[in-house]
XYZ file of C-alpha atoms in Angstrom:
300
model
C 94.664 114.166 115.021
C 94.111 111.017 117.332
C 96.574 108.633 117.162
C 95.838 105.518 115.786
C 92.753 106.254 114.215
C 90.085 103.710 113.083
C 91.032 102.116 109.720
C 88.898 98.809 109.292
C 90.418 96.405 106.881
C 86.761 96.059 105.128
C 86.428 99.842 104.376
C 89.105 100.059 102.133
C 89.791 96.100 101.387
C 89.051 97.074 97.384
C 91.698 99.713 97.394
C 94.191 97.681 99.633
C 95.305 95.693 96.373
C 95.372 98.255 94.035
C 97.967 100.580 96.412
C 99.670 97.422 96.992
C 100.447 96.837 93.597
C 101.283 100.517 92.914
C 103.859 100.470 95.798
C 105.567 96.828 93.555
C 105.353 98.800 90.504
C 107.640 101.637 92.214
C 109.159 98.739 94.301
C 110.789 97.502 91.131
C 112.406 100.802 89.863
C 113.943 101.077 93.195
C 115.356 97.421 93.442
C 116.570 97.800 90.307
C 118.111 101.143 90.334
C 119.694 101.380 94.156
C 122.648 99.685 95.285
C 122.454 97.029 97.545
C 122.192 96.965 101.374
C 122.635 94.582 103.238
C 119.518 92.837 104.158
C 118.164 94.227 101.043
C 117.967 97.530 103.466
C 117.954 99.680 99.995
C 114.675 98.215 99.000
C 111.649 99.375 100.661
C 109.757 102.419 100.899
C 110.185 105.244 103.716
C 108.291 107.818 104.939
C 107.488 111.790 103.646
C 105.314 114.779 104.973
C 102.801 113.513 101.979
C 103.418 110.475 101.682
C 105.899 107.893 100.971
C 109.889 108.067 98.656
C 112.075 105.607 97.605
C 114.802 108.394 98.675
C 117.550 109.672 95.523
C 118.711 106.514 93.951
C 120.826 105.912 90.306
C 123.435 108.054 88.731
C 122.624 108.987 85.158
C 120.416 110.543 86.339
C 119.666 110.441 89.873
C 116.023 110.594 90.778
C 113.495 109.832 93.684
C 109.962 108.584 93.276
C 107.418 110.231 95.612
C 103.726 108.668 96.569
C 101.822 112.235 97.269
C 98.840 110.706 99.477
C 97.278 113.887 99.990
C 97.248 115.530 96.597
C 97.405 111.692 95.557
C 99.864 111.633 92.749
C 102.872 110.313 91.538
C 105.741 112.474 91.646
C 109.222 111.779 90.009
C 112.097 114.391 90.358
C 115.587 114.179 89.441
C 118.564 115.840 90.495
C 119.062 118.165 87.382
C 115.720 119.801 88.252
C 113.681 117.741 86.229
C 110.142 116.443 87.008
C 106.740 115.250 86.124
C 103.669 113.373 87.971
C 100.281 111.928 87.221
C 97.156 111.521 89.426
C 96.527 108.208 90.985
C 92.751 108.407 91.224
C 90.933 106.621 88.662
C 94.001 104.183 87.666
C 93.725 100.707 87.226
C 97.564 98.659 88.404
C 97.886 98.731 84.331
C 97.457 102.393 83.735
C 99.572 102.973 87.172
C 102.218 101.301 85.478
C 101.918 102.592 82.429
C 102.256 106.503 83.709
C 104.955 105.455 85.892
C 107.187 104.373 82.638
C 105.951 107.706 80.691
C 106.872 109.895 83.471
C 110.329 108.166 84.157
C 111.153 108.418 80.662
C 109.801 112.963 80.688
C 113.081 113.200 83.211
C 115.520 110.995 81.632
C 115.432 107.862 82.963
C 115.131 104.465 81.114
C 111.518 103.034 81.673
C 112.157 99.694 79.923
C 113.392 98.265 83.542
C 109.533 98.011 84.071
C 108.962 95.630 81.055
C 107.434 92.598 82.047
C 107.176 93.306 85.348
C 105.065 90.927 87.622
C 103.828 91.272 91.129
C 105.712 89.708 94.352
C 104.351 86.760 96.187
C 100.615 87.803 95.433
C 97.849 85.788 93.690
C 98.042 86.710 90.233
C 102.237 86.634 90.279
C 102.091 85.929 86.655
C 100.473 88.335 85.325
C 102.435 91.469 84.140
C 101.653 94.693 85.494
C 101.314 95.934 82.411
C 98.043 93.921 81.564
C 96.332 94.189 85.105
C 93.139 96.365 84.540
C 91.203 94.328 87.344
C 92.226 96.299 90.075
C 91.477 99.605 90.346
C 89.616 100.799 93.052
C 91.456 103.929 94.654
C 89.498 105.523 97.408
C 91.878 108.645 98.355
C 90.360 109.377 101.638
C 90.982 105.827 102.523
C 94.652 106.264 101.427
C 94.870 109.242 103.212
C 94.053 107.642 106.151
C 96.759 104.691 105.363
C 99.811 106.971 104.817
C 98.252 109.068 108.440
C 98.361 105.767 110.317
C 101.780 104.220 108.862
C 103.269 107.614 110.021
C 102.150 107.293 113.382
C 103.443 104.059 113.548
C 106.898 104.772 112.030
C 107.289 106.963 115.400
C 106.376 104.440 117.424
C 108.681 101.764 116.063
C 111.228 104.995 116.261
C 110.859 105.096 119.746
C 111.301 101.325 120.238
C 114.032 101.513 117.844
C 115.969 103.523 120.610
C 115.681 101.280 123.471
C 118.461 98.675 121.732
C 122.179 99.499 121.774
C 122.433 96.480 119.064
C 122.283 96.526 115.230
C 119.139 97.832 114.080
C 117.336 98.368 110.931
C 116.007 101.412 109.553
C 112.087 101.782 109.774
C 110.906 101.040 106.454
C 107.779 100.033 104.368
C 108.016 97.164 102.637
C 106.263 96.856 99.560
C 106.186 93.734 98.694
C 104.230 92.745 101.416
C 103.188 95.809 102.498
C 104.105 96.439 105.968
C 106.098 98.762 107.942
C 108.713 97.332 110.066
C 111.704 97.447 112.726
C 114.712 95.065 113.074
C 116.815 94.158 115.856
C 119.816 91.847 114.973
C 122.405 89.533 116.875
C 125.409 88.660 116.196
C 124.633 84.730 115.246
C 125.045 83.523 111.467
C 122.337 81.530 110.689
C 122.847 78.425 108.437
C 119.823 77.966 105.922
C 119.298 74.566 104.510
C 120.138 74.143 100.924
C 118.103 75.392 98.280
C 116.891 78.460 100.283
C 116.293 81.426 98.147
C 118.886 84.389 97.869
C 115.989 86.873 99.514
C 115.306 84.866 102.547
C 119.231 84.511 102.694
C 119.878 87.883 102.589
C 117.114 89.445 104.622
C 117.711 86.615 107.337
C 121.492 86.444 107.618
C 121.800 86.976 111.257
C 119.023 86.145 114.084
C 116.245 88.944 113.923
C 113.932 90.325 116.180
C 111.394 91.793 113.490
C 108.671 94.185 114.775
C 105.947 95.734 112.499
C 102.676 96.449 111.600
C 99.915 95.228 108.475
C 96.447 96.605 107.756
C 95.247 93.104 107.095
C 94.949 91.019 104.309
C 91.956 88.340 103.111
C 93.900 85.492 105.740
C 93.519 88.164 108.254
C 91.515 90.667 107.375
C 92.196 93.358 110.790
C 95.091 95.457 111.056
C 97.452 94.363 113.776
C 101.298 94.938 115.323
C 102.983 92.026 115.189
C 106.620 90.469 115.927
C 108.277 87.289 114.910
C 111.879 85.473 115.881
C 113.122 84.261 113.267
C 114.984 81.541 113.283
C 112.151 80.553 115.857
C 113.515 79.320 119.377
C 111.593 76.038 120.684
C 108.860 77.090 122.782
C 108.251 81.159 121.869
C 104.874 80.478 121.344
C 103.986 79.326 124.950
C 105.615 82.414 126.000
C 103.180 85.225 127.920
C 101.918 88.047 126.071
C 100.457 91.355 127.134
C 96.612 91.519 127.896
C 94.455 91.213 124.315
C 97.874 90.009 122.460
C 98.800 86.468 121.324
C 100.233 83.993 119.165
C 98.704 82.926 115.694
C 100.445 80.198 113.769
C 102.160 81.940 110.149
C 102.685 79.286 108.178
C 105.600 77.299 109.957
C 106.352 79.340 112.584
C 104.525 82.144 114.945
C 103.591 85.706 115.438
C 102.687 87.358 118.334
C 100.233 89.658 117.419
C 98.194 92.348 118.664
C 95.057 93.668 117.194
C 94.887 96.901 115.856
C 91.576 97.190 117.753
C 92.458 96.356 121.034
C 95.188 98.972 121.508
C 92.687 101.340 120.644
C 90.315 100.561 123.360
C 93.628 101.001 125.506
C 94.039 104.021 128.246
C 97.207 104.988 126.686
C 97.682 103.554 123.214
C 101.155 104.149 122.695
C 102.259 102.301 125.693
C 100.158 99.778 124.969
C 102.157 99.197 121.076
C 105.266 99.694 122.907
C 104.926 97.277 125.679
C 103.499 94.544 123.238
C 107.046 95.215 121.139
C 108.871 95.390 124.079
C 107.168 91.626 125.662
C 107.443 89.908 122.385
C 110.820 91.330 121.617
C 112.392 89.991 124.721
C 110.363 86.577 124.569
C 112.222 86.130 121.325
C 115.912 87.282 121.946
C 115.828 85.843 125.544
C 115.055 82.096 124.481
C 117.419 82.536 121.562
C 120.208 83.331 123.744
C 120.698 87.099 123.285
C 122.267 88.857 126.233
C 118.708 91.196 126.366
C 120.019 93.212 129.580
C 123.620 94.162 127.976
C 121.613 95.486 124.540
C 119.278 97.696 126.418
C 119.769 101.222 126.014
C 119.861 102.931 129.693
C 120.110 106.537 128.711
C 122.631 108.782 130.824
């Protein structure tokens, strides 16, 4: 198939929220039953032939959760041999979640981590999972479609993951705000201010270089790659970007972004992605100080 097909935000912006949501339900299980990585690195979501895993995770018993995206079901297997699934067409977030606790407790494992569980950093944050029968829209050729795309993009933030010698992070899908990202790390500690949150101290423990990619949301409803430098150096945002990329203001700080569209009116659209990582990347690790020529990987 073509890569980087077309996958308007509007087409599918009533399913966006319900898969979103799925994803946190599943999100949960995994934070609560993996042990922690650094940078929360045992958290997100990672890529299958059908779909997306939270890979094997917990002891008694171990188990995996599996998003099927083109049979579009849930699958949960554990280790002993054990399994069970349910569709995901037709599902509102409450019936999602409430399938996801009756199939997790048909191979042994204890649902109840699930009880009273509330989405992360969305709109309607206080409302359990369990009680959300507003969104269901589920349009499986549209999800088809996402899981296609976020697979060609894990490749090509494989590929840029190879041209750094430094600390890296895998490629992963983050579900609570679903994205899929790549992270390049210094060496520097970073000092937060007092009062910052034990996520944002975790995930941001050292300077980053994060690369990625969204499918939009209703503040920017386009899909788009993006990068950020985080702690942001003075100035990054005055920094040249590739032709059709630029800056947009996130809150306190900046993104370079490029437009989903506009590398795929490009000659060669992998090039394109890569050269927009490759631009922003060094914007943000040269003003920060990073010694960008020694991390390069030269191969032999």
């Amino acid at each position: 198939m073509e890569l980087l097909p077309a996958v308007p935000y509007e087409s599918w912006s009533g399913t966006i929220p319900t898969l979103h949501r799925f994803a946190q339900v599943v999100g949960k299980v995994r934070l609560a039953a993996s042990p922690l990585r650094n940078h929360w690195w045992n958290v997100p979501l990672h890529l299958t032939g059908r779909g997306t895993t939270t890979r094997p995770m917990g002891l008694d018993p171990t188990f995996a959760i599996d998003f099927d995206f083109l049979d579009h079901r849930l699958v949960v297997n554990a280790l002993d041999g054990r399994a069970a699934s349910f569709p995901l067409v037709g599902r509102s977030v409450a019936g999602f979640h409430a399938g996801l606790v009756d199939t997790l407790t048909a191979v042994g494992v204890d649902g109840s981590v699930l009880d009273g569980a509330r989405p992360f950093d969305l709109p309607d944050a206080d409302r359990p999972f369990a009680d959300d029968t507003e969104h269901a829209t589920y349009d499986p050729a549209a999800v088809t479609r996402y899981w296609q795309v976020l697979s060609q993009v894990n490749l090509l933030l494989e590929e840029f993951a190879g041209a750094f010698t430094g600390k890296t992070s895998p490629v992963h899908h983050f579900w609570h705000t679903f994205d899929i990202a790549l992270t390049r790390f210094s060496d520097t500690v970073v000092q937060h201010p007092p009062g910052t949150d034990r996520v944002t101290r975790e995930a941001y423990s050292r300077e980053v270089v994060s690369s990625g990619f969204w499918f939009g949301d209703p503040t920017y409803p386009e899909p788009a790659f993006y990068s950020y430098t985080a702690p942001e150096p003075a100035g990054l945002a005055g920094d040249p970007l590739p032709h059709g990329a630029r800056w947009v203001e996130r809150g306190a700080s900046h993104l370079a972004v490029l437009p989903y569209e506009v590398a795929r009116a490009a000659p060669d659209r992998r090039v394109t992605v890569l050269e927009f990582y490759e631009a922003a990347y060094r914007a943000g690790a040269t003003r920060a100080g990073w010694d960008v020529d020694a991390l390069a990987h030269r191969p032999a």
